[in-house]
Tab-separated table of C-alpha atoms in Angstrom:
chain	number	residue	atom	x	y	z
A	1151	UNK	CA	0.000	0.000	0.000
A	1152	UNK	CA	1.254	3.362	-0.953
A	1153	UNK	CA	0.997	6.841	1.192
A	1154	UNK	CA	0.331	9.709	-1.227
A	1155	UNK	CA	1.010	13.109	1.139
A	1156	UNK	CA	-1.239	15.864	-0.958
A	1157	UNK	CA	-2.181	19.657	-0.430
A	1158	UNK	CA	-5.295	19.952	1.133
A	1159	UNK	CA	-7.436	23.377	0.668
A	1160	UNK	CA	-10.618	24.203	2.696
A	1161	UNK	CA	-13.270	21.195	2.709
A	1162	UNK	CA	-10.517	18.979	1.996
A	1163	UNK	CA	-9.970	19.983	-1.613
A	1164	UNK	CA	-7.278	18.358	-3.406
A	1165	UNK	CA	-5.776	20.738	-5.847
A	1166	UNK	CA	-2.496	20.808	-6.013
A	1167	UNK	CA	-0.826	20.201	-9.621
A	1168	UNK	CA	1.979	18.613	-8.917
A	1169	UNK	CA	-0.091	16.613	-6.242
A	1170	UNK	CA	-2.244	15.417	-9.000
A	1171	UNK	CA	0.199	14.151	-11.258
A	1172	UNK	CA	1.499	11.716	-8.692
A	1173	UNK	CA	-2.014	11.085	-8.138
A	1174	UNK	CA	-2.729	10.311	-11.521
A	1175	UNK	CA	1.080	8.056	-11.785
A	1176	UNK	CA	-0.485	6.014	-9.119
A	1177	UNK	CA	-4.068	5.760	-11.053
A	1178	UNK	CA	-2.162	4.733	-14.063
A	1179	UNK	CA	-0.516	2.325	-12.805
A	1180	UNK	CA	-3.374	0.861	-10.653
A	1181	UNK	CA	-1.594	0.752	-7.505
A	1182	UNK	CA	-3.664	0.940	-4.220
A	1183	UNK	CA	-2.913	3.872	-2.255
A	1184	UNK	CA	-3.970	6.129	0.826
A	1185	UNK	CA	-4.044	9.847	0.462
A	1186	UNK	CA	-3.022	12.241	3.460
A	1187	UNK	CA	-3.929	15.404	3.405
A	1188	UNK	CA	-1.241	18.403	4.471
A	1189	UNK	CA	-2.318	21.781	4.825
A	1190	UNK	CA	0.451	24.701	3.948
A	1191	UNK	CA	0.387	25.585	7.021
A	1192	UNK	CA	0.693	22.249	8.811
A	1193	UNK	CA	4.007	20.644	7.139
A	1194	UNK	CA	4.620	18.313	10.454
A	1195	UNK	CA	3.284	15.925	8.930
A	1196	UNK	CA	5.992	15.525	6.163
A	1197	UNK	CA	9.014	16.801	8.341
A	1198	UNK	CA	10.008	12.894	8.643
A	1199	UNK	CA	10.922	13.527	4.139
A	1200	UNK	CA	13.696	16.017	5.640
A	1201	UNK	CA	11.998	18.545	3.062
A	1202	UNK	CA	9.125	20.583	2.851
A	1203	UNK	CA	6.642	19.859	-0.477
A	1204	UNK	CA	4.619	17.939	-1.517
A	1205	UNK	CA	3.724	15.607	-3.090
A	1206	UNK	CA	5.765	13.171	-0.971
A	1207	UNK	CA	5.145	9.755	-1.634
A	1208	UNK	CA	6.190	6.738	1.010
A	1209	UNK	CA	6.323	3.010	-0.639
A	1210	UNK	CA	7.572	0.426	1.688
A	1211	UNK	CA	11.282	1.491	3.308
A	1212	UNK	CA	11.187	4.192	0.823
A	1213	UNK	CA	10.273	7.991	0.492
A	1214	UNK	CA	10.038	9.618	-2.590
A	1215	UNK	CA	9.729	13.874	-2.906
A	1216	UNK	CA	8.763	15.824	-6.010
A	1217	UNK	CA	6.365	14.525	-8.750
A	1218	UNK	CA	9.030	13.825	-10.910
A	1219	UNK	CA	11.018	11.383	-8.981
A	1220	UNK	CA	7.666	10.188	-8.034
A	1221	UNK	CA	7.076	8.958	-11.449
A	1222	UNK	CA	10.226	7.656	-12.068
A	1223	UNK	CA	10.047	5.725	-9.056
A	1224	UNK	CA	6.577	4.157	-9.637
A	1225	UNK	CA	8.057	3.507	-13.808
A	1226	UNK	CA	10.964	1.393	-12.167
A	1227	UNK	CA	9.603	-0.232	-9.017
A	1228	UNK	CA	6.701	-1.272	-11.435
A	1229	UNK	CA	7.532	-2.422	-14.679
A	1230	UNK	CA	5.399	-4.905	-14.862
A	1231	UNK	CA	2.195	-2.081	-14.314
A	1232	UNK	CA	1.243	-0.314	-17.450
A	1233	UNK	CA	3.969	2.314	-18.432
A	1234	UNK	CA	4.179	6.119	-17.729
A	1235	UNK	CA	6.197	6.753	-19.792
A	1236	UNK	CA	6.627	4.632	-23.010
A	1237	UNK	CA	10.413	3.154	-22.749
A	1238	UNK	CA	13.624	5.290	-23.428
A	1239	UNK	CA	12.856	7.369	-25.895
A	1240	UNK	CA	9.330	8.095	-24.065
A	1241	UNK	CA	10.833	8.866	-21.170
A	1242	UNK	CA	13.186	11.776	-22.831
A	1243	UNK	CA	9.373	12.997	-24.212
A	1244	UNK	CA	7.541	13.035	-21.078
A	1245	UNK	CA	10.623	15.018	-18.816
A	1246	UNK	CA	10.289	17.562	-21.990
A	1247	UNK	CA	6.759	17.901	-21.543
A	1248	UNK	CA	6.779	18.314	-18.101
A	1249	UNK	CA	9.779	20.710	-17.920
A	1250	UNK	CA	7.999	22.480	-20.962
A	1251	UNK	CA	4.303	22.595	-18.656
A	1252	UNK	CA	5.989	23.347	-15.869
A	1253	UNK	CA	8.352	26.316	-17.297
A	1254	UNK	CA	6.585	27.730	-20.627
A	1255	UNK	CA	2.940	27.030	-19.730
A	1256	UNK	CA	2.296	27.230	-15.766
A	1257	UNK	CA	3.431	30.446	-15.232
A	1258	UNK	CA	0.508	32.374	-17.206
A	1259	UNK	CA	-1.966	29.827	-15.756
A	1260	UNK	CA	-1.307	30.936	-11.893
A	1261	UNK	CA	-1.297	34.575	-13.399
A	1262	UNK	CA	-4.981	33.962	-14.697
A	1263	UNK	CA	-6.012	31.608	-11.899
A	1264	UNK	CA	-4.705	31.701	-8.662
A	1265	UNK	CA	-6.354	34.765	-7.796
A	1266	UNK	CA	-9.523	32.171	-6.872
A	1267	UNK	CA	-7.792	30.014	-4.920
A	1268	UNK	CA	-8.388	32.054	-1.173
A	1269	UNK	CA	-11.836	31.293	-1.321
A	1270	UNK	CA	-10.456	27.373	-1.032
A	1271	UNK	CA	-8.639	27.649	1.776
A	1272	UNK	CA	-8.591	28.273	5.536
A	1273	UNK	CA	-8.107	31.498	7.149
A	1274	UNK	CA	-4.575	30.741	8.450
A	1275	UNK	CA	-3.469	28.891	4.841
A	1276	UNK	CA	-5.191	31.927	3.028
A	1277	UNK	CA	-3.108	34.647	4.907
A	1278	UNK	CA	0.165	32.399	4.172
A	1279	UNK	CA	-0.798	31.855	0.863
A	1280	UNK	CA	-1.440	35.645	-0.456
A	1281	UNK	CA	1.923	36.609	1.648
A	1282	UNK	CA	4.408	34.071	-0.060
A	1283	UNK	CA	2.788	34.294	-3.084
A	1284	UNK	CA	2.173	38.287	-3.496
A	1285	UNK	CA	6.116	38.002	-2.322
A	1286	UNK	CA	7.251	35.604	-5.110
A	1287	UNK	CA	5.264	37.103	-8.007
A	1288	UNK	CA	6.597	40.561	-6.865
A	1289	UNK	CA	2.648	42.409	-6.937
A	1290	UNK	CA	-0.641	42.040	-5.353
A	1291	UNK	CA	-3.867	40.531	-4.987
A	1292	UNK	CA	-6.047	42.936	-6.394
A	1293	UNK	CA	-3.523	43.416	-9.157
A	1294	UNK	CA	-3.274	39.672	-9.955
A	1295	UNK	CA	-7.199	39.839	-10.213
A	1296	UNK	CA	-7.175	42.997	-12.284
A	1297	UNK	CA	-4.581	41.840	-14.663
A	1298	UNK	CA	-5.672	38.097	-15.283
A	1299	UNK	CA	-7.372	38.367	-18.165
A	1300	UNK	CA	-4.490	40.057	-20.220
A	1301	UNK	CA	-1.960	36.428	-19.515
A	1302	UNK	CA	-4.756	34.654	-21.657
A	1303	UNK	CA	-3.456	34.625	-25.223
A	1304	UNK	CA	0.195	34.168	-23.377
A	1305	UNK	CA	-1.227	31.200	-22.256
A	1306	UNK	CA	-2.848	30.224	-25.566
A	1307	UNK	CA	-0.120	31.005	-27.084
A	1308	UNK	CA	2.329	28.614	-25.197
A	1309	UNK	CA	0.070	25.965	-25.319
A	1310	UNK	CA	0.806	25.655	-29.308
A	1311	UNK	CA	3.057	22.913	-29.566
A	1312	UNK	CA	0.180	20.967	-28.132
A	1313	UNK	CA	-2.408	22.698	-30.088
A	1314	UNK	CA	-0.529	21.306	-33.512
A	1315	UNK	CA	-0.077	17.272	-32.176
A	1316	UNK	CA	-3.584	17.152	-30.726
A	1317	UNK	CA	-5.051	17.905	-34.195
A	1318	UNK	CA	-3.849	14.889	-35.301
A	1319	UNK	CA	-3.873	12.618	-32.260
A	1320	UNK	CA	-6.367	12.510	-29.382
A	1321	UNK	CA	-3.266	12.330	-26.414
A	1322	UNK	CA	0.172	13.850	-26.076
A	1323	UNK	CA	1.702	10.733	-25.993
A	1324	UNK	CA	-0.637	9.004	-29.108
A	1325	UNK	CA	-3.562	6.922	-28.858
A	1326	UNK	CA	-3.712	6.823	-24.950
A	1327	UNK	CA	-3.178	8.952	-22.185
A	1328	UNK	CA	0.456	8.491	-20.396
A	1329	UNK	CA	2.266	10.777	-17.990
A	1330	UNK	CA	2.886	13.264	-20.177
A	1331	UNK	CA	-0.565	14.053	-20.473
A	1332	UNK	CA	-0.837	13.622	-16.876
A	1333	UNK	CA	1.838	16.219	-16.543
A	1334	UNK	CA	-0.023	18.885	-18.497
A	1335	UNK	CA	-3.157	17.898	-17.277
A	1336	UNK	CA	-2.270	18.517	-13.322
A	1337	UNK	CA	-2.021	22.345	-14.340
A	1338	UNK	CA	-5.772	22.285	-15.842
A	1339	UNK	CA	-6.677	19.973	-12.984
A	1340	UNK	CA	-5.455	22.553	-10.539
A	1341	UNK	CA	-7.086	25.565	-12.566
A	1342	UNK	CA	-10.723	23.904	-12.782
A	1343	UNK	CA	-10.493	23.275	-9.186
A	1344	UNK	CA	-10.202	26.540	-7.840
A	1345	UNK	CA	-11.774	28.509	-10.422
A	1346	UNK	CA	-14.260	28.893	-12.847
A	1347	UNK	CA	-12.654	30.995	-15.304
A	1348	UNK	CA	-12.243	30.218	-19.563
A	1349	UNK	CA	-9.084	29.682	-19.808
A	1350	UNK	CA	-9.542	28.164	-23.612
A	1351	UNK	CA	-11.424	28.603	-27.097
A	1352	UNK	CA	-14.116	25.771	-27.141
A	1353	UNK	CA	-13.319	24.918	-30.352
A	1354	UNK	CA	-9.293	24.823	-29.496
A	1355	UNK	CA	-7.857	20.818	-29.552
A	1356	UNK	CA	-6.454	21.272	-26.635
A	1357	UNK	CA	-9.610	21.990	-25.101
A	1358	UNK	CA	-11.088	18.792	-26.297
A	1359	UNK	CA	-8.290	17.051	-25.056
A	1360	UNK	CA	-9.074	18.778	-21.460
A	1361	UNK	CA	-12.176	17.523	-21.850
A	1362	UNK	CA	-11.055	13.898	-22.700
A	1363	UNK	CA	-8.500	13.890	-19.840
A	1364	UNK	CA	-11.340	15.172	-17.099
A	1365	UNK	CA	-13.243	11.989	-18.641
A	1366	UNK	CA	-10.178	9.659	-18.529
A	1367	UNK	CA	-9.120	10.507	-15.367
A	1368	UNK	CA	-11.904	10.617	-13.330
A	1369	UNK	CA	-12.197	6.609	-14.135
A	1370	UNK	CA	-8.841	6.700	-13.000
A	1371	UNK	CA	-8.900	7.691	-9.427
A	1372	UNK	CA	-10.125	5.454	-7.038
A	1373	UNK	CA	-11.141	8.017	-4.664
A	1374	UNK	CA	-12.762	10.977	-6.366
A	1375	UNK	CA	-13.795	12.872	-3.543
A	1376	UNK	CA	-11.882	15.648	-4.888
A	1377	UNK	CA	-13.045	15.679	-8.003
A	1378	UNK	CA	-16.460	17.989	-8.889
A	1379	UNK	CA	-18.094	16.387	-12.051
A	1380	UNK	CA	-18.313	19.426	-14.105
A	1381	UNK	CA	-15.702	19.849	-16.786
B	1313	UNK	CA	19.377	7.857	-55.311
B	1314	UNK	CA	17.019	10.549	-53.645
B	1315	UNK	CA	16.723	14.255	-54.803
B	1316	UNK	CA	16.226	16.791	-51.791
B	1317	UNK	CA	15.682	20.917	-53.575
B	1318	UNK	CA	16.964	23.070	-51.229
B	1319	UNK	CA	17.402	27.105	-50.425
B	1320	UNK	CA	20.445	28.523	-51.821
B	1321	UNK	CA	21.888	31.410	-51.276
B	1322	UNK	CA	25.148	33.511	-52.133
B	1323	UNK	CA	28.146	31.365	-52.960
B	1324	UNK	CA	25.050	28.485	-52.775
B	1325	UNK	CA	24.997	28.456	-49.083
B	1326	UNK	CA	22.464	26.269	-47.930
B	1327	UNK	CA	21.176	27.899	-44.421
B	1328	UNK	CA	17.518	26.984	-44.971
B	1329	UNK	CA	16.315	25.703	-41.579
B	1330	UNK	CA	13.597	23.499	-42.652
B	1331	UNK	CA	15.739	22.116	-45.568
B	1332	UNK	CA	18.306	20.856	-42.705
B	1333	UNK	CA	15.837	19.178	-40.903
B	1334	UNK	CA	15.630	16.900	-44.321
B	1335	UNK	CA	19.382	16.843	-45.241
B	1336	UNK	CA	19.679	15.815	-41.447
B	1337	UNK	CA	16.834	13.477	-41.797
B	1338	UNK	CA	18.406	12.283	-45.046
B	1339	UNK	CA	21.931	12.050	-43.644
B	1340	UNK	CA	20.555	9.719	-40.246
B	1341	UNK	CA	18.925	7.350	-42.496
B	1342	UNK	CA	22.324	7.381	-43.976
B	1343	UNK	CA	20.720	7.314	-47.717
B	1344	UNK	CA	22.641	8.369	-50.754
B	1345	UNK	CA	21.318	11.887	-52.088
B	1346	UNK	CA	21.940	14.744	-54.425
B	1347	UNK	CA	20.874	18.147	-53.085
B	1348	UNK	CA	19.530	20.986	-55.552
B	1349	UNK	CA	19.876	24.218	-55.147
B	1350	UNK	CA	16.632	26.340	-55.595
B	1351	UNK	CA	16.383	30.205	-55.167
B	1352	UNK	CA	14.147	32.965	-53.605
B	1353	UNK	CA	13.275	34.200	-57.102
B	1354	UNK	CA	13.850	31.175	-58.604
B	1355	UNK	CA	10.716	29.098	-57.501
B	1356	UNK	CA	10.823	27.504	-61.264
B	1357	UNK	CA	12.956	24.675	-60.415
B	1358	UNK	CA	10.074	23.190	-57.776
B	1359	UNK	CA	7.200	23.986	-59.952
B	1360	UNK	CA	6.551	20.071	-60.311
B	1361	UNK	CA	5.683	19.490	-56.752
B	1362	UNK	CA	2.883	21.635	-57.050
B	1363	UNK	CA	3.336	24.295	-54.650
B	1364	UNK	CA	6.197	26.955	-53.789
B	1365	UNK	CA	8.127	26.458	-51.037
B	1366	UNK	CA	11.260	23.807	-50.049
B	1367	UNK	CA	12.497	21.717	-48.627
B	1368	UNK	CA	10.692	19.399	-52.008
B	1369	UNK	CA	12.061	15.727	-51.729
B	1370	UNK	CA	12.295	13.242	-54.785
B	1371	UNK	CA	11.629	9.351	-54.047
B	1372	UNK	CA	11.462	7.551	-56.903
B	1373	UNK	CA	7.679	7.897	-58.108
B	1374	UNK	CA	6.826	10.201	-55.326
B	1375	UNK	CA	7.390	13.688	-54.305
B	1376	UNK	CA	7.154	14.916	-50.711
B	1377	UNK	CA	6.904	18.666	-49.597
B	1378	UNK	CA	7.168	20.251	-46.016
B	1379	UNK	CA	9.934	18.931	-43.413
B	1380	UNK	CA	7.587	16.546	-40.822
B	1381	UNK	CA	6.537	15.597	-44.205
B	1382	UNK	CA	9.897	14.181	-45.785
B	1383	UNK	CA	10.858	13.170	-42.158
B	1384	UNK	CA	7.339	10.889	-41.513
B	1385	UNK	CA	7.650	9.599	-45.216
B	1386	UNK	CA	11.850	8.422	-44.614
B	1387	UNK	CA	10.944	6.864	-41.479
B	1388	UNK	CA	7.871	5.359	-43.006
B	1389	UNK	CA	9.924	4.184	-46.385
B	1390	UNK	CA	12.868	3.012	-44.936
B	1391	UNK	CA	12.207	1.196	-41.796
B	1392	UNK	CA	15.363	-0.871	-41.946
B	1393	UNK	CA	17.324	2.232	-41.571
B	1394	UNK	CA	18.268	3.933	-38.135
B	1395	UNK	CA	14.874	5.141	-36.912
B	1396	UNK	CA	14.570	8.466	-36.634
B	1397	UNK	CA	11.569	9.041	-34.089
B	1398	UNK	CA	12.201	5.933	-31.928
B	1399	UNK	CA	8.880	4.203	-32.412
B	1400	UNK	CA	5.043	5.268	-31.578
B	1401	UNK	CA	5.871	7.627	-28.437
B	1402	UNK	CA	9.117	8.879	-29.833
B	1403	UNK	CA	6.807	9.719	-32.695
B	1404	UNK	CA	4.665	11.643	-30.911
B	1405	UNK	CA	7.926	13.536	-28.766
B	1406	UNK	CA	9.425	14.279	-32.194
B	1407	UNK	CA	6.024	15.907	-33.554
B	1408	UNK	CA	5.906	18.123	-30.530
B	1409	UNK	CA	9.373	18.597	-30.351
B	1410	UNK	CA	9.325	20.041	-33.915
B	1411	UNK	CA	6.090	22.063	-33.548
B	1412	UNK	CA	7.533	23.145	-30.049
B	1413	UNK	CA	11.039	24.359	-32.142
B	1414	UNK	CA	9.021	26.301	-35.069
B	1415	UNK	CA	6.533	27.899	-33.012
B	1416	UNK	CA	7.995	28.358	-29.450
B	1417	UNK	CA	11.645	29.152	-29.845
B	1418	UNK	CA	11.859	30.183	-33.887
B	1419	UNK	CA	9.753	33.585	-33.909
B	1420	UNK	CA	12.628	35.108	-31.228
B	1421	UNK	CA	15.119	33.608	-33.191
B	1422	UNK	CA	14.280	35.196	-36.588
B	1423	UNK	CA	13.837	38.622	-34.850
B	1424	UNK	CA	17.291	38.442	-33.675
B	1425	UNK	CA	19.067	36.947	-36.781
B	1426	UNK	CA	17.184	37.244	-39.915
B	1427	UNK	CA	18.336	40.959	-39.911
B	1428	UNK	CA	22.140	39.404	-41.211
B	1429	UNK	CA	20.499	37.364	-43.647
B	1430	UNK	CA	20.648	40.024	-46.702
B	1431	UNK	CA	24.710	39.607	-46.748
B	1432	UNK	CA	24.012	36.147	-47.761
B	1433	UNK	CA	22.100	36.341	-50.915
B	1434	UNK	CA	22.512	37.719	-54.276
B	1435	UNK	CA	20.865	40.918	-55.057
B	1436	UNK	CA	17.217	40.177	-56.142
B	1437	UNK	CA	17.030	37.649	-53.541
B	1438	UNK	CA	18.009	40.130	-50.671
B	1439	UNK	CA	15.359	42.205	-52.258
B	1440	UNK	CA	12.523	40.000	-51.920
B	1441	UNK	CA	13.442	38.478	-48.692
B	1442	UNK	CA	13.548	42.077	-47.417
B	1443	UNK	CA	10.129	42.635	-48.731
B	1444	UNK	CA	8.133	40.063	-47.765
B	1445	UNK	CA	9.814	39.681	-44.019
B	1446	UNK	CA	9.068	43.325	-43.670
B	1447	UNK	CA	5.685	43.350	-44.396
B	1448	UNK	CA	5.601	39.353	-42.929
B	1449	UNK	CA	7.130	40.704	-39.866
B	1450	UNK	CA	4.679	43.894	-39.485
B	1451	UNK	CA	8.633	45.759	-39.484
B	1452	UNK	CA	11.296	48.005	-40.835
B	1453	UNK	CA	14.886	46.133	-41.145
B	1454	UNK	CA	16.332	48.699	-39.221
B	1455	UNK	CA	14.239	48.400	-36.721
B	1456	UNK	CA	14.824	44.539	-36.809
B	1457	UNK	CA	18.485	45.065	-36.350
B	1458	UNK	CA	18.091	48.053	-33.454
B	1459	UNK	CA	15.425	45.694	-31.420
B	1460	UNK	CA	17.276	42.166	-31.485
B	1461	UNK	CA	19.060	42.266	-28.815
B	1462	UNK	CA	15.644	42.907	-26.638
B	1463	UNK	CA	14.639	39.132	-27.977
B	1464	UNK	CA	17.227	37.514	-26.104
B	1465	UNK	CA	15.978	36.955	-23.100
B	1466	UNK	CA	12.236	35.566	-24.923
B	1467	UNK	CA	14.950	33.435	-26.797
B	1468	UNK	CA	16.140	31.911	-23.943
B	1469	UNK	CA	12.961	31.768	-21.290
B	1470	UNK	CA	11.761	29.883	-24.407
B	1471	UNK	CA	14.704	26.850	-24.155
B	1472	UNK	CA	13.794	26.372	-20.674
B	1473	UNK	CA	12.710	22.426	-21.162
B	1474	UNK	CA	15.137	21.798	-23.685
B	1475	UNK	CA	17.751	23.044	-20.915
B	1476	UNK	CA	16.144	20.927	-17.682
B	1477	UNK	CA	16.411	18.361	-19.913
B	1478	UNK	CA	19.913	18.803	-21.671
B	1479	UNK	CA	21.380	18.814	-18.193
B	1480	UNK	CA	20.602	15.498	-17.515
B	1481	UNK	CA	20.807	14.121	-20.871
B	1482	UNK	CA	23.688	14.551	-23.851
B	1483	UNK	CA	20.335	14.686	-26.444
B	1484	UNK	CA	16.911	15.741	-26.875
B	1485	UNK	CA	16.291	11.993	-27.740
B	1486	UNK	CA	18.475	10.596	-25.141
B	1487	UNK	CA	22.331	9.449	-25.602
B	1488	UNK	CA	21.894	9.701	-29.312
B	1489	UNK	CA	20.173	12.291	-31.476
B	1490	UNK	CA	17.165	11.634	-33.052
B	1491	UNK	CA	15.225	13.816	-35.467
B	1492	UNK	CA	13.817	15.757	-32.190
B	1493	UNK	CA	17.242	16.609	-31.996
B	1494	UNK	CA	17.867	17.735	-35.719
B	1495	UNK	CA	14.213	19.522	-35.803
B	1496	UNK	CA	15.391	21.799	-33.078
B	1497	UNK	CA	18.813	22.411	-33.955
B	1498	UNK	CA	17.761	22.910	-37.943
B	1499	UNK	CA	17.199	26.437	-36.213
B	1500	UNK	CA	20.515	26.867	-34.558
B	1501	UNK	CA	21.747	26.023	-38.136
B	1502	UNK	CA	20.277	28.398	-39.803
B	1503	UNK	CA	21.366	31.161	-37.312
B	1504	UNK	CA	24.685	30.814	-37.137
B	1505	UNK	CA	25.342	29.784	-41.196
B	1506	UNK	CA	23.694	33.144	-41.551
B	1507	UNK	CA	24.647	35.546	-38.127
B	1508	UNK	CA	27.614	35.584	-35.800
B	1509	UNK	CA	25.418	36.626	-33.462
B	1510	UNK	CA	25.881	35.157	-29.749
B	1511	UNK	CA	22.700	33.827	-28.963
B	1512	UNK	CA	23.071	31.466	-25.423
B	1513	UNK	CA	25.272	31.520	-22.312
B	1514	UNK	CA	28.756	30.017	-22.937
B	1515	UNK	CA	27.380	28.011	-19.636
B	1516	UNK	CA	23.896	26.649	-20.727
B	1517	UNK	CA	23.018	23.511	-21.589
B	1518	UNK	CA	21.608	24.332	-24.658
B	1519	UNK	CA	24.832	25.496	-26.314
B	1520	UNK	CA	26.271	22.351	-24.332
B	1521	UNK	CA	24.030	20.757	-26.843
B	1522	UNK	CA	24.054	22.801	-29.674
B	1523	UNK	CA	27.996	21.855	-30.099
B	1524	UNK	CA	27.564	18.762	-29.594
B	1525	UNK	CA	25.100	18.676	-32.603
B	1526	UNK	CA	27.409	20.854	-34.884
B	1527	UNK	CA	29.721	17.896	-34.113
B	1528	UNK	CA	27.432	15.212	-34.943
B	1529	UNK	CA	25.939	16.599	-37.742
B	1530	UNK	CA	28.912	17.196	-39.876
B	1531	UNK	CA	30.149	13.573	-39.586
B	1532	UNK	CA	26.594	12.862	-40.905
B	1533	UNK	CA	26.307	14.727	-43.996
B	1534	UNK	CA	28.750	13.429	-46.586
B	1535	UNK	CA	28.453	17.204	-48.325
B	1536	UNK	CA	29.418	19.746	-46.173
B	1537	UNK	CA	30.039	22.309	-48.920
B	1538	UNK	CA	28.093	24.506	-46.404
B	1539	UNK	CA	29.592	23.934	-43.406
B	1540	UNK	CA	31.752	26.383	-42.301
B	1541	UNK	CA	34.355	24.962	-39.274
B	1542	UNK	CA	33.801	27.064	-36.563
B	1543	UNK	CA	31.189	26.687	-34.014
């Protein structure tokens, strides 16, 4: 049995991206777990992972930090489960990807969305939150609000290396889902969760990919209780 | 014996970068080939493949336009041959790879080379280029030249998962280059055939790489009439 330690907002939302694509590594490769909720403001309960993120993942003797490493672990621990990654060459693809999510495409995303995410949390993890955060983005709240809506075609437009395969294939990684859709995905999983804005065209593919990968991973999960059913 | 049309330019420097994506492409699959030399203002030569723009590859019976194109129809063709996706996923990686490359990192690029490219080609060509790229590029060249060095920084916020990556990694593809590898540094080709411009960090990982694939590549084309030495 694995030990999945997540973000947990108000009401014990799970939105954390990162968080879900360790959740999703584990769905993929059908592996029971337990999820533990941590709270930003509560990190005791990882200080035994001599760090202080999430996701941090605990499989027998060993504990694994950062969804990355995560992923790697669960590809080589479990061979025999289905793959993450696709062999050698799919592994070089999906570390792009999720560098390129992480670096090119995330940024705009938490300019457009975070903005929503105080009204998921507690009082204490809302006052950390809009400190660190209002510190690391160097402005404010009400100018993160005010200014959202101008980091949408940024974000449209660094989405188009995706935009160009998923007109011709319905996943990232072909004709199903691996972790480097799961890596993209854990942004958009994040964004939905704590906010209601249009981030996309409705007639963009990567929006019908979204769409697919809300579908495909919500038979994924074991334990939805995080997940709301609208897309 | 394949036939691969190609840019030209003065002294019949090939620079094109989507025509060394093919001669790379061409050169992996380590196929024989003869490489024609086509003009701006000279579009007469490709008038048989039924549209106006190279790289235009020869096979036998059929004729292939477009770089993914030539690429999808070698690997497809010649099986036998060193692969140059690495299977199904590596297929997919090298389609995003390549749209990532064109229309991620190659619109900084052009903004801060293109502006040397006029020394490079014989009068009428020079003039069209600068034409159409002006009015292409909503610009002035003088303006092109004053403002590149404010596209540095886009150029290199836009490597940022070809660097994670590269530090881990010798290639794109993994301990060999692929074509994800040649799509990408087709680019860096073109830019420094054309522009002694200094575009990365003598530090990064990227120009790591991008050595390492001037190196490669010109053990792997058997014509390097185009070549020059240095790096």
């Amino acid at each position: 049995m694995l030990t999945l330690y997540e973000l947990s907002g108000k009401a014990d939302l799970r939105f954390s991206p990162f968080c879900w694509r360790a959740r999703l590594a584990i769905g993929h490769k059908g592996l029971p777990a337990r999820y533990v909720p941590v709270t930003f403001t509560d990190k005791d309960t990882i200080a035994f992972s001599g760090q202080k993120r999430v996701p941090v993942l605990v499989d027998g003797p060993e504990t694994v930090a950062d969804s990355w490493k995560i992923a790697s672990h669960l590809e080589h621990a479990y061979p025999d489960r289905p793959s993450l990654f696709g062999g050698d060459i799919g592994r070089s693809f999906t570390r792009f990807i999720d560098a390129w999510a992480t670096q090119s495409v995330f940024p705009s995303l938490v300019r457009i969305v975070l903005c929503d995410v105080l009204d998921h949390l507690d009082q204490s993890d809302a006052a950390y939150v809009k400190t660190t955060r209002e510190r690391d983005l160097g402005t404010t709240w009400d100018k993160l609000r005010e200014e959202r809506d101008a980091f949408v075609p940024e974000l449209r437009k660094s989405l188009a290396p995706a935009r160009s395969i998923l007109r011709q294939q319905e996943f990232l990684a072909g004709n199903e889902p691996l972790y480097a859709d799961y890596s993209l995905f854990g942004l958009f999983q994040w964004a939905r969760l704590i906010s209601n804005y249009r981030l996309l065209d409705p007639m963009d593919s990567v929006e019908a990919w979204r769409c697919r990968m809300v579908a495909h991973t919500s038979r994924l999960i074991p334990d939805p209780q995080s997940v709301p059913p609208n897309i």
